[in-house]
Short mmCIF file of C-alpha atoms and ligand atoms in Angstrom, two decimals:
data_model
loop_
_atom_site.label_atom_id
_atom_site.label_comp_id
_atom_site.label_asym_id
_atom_site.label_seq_id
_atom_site.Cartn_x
_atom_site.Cartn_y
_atom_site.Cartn_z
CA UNK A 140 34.34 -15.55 -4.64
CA UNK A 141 36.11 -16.68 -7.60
CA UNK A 142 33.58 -19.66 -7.89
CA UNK A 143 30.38 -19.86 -7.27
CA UNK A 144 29.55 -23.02 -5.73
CA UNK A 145 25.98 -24.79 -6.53
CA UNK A 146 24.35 -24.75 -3.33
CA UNK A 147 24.93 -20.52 -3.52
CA UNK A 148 21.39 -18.48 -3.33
CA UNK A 149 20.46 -17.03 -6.47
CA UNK A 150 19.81 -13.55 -5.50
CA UNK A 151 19.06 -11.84 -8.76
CA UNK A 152 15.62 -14.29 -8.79
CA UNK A 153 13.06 -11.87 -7.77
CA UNK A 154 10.93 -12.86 -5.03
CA UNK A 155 7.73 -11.20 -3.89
CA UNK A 156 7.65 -7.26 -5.74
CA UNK A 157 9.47 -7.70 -8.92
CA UNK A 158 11.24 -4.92 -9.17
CA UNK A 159 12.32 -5.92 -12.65
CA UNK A 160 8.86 -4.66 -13.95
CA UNK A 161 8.88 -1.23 -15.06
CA UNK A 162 5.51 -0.33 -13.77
CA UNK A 163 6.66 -1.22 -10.26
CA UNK A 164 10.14 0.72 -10.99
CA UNK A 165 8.50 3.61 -12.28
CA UNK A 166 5.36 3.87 -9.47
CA UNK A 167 8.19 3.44 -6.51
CA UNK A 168 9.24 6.75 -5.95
CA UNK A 169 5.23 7.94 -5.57
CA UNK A 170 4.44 4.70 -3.07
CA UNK A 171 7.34 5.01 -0.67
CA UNK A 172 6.04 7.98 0.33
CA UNK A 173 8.62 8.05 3.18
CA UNK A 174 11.67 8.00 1.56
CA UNK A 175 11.85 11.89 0.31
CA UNK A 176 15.56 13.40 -0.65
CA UNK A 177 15.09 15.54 2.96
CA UNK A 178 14.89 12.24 4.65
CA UNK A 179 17.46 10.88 3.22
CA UNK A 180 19.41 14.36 3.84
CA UNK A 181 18.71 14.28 7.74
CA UNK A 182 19.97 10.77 7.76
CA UNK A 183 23.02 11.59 6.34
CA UNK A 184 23.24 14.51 8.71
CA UNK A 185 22.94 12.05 11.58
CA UNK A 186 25.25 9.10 10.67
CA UNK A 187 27.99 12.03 10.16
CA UNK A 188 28.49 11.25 6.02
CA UNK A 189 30.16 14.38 4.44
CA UNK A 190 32.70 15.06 1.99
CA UNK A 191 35.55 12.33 1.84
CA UNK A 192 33.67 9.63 2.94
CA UNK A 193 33.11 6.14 1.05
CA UNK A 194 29.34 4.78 1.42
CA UNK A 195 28.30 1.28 -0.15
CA UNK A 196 24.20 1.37 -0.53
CA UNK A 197 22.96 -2.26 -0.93
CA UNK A 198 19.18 -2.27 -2.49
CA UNK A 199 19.48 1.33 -3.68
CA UNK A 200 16.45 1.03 -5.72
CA UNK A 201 15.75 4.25 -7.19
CA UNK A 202 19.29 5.34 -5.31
CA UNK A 203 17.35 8.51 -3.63
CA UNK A 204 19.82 7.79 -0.46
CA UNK A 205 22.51 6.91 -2.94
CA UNK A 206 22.20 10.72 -4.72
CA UNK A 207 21.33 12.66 -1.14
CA UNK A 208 24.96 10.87 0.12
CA UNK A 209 26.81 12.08 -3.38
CA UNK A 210 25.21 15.26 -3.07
CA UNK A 211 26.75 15.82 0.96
CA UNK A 212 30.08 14.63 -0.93
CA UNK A 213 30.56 11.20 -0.59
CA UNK A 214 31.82 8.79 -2.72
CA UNK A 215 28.83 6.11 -3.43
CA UNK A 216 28.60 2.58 -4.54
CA UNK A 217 25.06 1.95 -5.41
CA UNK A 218 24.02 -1.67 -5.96
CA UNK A 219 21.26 -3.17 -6.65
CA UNK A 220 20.01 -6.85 -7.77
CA UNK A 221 17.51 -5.13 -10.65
CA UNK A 222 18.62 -3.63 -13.78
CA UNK A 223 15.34 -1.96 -14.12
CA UNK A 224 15.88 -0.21 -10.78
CA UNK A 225 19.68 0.59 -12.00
CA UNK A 226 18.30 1.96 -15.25
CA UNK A 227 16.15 4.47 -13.55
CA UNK A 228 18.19 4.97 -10.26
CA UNK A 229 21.63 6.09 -13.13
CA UNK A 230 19.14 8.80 -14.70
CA UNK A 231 17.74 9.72 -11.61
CA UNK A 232 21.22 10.22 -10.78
CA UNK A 233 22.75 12.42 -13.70
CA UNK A 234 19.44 14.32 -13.53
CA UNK A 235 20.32 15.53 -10.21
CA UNK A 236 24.71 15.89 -11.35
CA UNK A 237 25.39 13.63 -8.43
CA UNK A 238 28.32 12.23 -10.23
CA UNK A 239 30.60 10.62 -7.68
CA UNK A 240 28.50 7.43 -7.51
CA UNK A 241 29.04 3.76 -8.83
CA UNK A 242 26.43 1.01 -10.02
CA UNK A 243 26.96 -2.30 -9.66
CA UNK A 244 23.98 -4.91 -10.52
CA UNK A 245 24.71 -7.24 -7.85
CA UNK A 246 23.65 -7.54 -4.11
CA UNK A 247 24.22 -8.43 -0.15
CA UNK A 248 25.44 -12.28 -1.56
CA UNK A 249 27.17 -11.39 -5.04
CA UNK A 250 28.86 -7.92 -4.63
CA UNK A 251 32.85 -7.75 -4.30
CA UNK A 252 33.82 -4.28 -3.71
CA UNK A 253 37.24 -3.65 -5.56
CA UNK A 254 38.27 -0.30 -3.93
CA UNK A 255 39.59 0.37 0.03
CA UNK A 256 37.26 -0.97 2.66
CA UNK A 257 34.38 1.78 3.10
CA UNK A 258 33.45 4.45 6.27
CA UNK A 259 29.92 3.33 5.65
CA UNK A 260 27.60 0.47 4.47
CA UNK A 261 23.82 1.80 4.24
CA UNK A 262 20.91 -0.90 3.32
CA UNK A 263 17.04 0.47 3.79
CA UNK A 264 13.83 -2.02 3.00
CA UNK A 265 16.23 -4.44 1.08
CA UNK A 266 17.73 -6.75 3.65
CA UNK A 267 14.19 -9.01 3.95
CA UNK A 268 14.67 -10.41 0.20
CA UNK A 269 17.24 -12.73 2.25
CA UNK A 270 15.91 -15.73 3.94
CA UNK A 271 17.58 -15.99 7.48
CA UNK A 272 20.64 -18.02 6.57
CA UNK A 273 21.50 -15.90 3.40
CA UNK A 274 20.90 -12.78 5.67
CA UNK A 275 23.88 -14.35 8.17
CA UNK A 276 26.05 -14.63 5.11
CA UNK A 277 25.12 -11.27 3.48
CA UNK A 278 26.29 -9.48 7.14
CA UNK A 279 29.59 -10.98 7.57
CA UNK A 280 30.31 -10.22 3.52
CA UNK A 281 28.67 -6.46 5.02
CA UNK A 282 31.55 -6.66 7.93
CA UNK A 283 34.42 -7.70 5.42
CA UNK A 284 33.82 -4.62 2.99
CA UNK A 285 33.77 -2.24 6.02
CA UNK A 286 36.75 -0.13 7.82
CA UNK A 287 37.57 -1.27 11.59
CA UNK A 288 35.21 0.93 13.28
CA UNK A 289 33.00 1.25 10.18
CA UNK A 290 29.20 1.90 10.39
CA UNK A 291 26.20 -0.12 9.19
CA UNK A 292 22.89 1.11 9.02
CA UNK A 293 19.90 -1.76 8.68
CA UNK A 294 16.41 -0.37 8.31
CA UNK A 295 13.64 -2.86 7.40
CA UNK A 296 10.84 -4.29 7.93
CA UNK A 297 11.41 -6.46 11.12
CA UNK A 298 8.78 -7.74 13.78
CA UNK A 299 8.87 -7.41 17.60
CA UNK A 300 5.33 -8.17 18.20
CA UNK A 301 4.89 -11.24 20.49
CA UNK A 302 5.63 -14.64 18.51
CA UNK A 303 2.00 -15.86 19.69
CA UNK A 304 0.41 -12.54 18.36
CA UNK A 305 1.51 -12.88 15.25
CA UNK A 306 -2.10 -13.27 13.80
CA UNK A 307 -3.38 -9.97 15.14
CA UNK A 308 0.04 -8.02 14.83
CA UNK A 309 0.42 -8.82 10.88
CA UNK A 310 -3.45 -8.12 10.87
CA UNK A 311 -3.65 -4.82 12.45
CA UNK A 312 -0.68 -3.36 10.42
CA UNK A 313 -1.96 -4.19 7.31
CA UNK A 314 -4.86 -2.65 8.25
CA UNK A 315 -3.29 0.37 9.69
CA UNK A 316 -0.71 0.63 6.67
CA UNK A 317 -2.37 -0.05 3.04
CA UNK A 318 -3.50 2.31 0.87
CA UNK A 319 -6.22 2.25 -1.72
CA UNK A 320 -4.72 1.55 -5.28
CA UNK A 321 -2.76 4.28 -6.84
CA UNK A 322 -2.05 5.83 -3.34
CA UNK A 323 0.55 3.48 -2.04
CA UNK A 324 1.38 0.34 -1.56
CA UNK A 325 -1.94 -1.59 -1.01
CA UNK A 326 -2.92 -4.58 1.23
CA UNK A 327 -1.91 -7.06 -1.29
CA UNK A 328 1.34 -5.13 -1.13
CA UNK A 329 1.36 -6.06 2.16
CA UNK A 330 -0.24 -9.15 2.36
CA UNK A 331 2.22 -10.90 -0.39
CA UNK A 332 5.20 -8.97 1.49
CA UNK A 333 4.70 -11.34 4.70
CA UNK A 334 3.63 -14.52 2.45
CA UNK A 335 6.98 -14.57 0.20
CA UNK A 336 9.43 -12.39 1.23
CA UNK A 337 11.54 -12.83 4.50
CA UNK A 338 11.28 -10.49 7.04
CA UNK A 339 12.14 -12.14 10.56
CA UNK A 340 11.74 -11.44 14.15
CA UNK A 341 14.07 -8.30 16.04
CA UNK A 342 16.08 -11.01 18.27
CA UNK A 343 16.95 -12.88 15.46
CA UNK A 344 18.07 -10.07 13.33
CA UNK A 345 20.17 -9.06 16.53
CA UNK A 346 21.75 -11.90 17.34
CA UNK A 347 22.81 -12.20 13.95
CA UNK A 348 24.45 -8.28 13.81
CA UNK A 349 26.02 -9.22 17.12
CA UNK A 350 27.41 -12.94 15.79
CA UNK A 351 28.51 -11.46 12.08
CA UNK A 352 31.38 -8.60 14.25
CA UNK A 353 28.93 -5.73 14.59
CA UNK A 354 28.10 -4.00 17.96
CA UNK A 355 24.70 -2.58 17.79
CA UNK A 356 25.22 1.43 18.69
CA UNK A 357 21.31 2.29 18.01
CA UNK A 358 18.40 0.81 17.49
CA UNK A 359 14.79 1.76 17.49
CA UNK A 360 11.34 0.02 16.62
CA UNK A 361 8.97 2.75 16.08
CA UNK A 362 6.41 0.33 15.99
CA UNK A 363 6.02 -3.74 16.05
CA UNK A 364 6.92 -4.20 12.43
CA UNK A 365 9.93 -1.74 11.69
CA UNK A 366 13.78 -1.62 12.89
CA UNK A 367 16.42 0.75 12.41
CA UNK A 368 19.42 -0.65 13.32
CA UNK A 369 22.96 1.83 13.50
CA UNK A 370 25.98 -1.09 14.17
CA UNK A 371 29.93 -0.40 14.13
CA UNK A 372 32.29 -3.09 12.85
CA UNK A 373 33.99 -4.30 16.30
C1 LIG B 647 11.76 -2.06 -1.38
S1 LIG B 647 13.09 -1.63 -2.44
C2 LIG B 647 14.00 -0.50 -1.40
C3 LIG B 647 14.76 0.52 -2.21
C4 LIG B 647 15.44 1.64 -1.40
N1 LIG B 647 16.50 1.11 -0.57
C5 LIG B 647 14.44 2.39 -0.55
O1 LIG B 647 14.60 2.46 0.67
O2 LIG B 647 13.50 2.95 -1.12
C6 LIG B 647 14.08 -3.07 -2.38
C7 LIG B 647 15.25 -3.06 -3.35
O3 LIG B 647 16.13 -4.13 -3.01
C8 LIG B 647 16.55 -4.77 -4.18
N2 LIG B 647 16.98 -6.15 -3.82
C9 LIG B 647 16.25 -7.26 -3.70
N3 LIG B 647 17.03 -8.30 -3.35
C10 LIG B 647 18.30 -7.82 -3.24
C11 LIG B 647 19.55 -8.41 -2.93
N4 LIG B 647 19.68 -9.69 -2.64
N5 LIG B 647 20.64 -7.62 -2.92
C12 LIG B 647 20.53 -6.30 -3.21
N6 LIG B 647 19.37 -5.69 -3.53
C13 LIG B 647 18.26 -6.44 -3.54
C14 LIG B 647 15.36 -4.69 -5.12
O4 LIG B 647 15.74 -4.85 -6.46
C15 LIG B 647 14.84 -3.29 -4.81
O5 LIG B 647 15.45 -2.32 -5.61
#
């Protein structure tokens, strides 16, 4: 976009976590307890990334997908809206020698890729900072970076609880979920995740993949408030 016009969302605003604090940058690694490098590496292993391959990670955070991907020989573009998460995510990085990676500090609304379009376009716990609108745009700017045939791969927080149950659902996962202080992200975590950020509903976020050119491959909800989504460009 050559110019920005004044009705575009300002996505470098932080909205709920502020990952622009340092405390929050430097505690993430130790709260998202799920997100280890062998994770990451049996991921990889399953969406078929290896040597040769060009990846785009949108809301790297502390890039721990972005490194596992440079490590199994791809070529990365990490980006990310915070430049306190890009701080720590490039010596996180050159800690580990995974060299063939990129930062950009931009995100889903602001990022132009410059180089061929990519095999692969990964975006974990990132995609909810959008509110539903901004999400459409963000997927079809997704689709226009990707190669015919490319891959997407959308996990998030997403709900597929029943609409009227959404009292009890939010409720009981909270519950189920925090952690005391200092062991994870806690029930204000939580609590101020469903208040100001934007996760939606499952059908939504579906119709939207299938509307924005993407054919949904795979997708699983291991439980009422998470989605893993694997799409191809059509
Ligand atoms: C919860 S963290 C997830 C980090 C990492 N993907 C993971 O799975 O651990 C969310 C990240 O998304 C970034 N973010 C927020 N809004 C964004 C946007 N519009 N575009 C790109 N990244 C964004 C935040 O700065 C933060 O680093």
């Amino acid at each position: 976009m050559t110019m920005i016009p004044g009705w575009y969302y300002d996505e470098l605003q932080q909205i709920g976590v502020d990952f622009e604090d340092a405390a929050q940058v430097q505690s993430y690694d130790r709260k998202q307890t799920s997100n280890t490098p062998e994770v990451n590496q049996a991921l990889i292993q399953r969406l078929g990334i290896s040597k040769g391959h060009t990846v785009i990670e949108i809301g790297t955070g502390t890039a721990t997908f972005a490194i596992e991907a440079a490590v199994a020989g791809a070529y990365v573009y990490a980006v990310d809206v915070s430049d306190a998460m890009l701080s720590y995510a490039r010596h996180k990085a050159s800690a580990a020698n995974a060299e063939n990676i990129e930062f950009y500090r931009a995100g889903f609304l602001t990022y132009e890729h410059q180089g061929e379009p990519v095999d692969y376009i990964v975006t974990k716990f990132a995609f909810h900072h959008l509110p539903d609108f901004w999400k459409m745009v963000g997927l079809l700017r997704m689709q226009s970076m990707l190669k015919p045939g490319g891959v997407l791969y959308l996990r998030d927080v997403v709900f597929s609880f029943k609409p009227n149950e959404y009292c009890s659902s939010i409720d009981a996962w909270i519950n189920r979920v925090a952690k005391p202080a200092g062991e994870g992200f806690t029930k204000a975590d939580f609590e101020m995740h469903v208040r100001e950020e934007n996760s939606t509903f499952a059908w939504i976020l579906e119709s939207m993949l299938t509307r924005s050119g993407f054919e949904i491959i795979e997708k699983d909800y291991p439980t009422t408030e998470y989605a893993e989504y694997i799409c191809q460009k059509r």
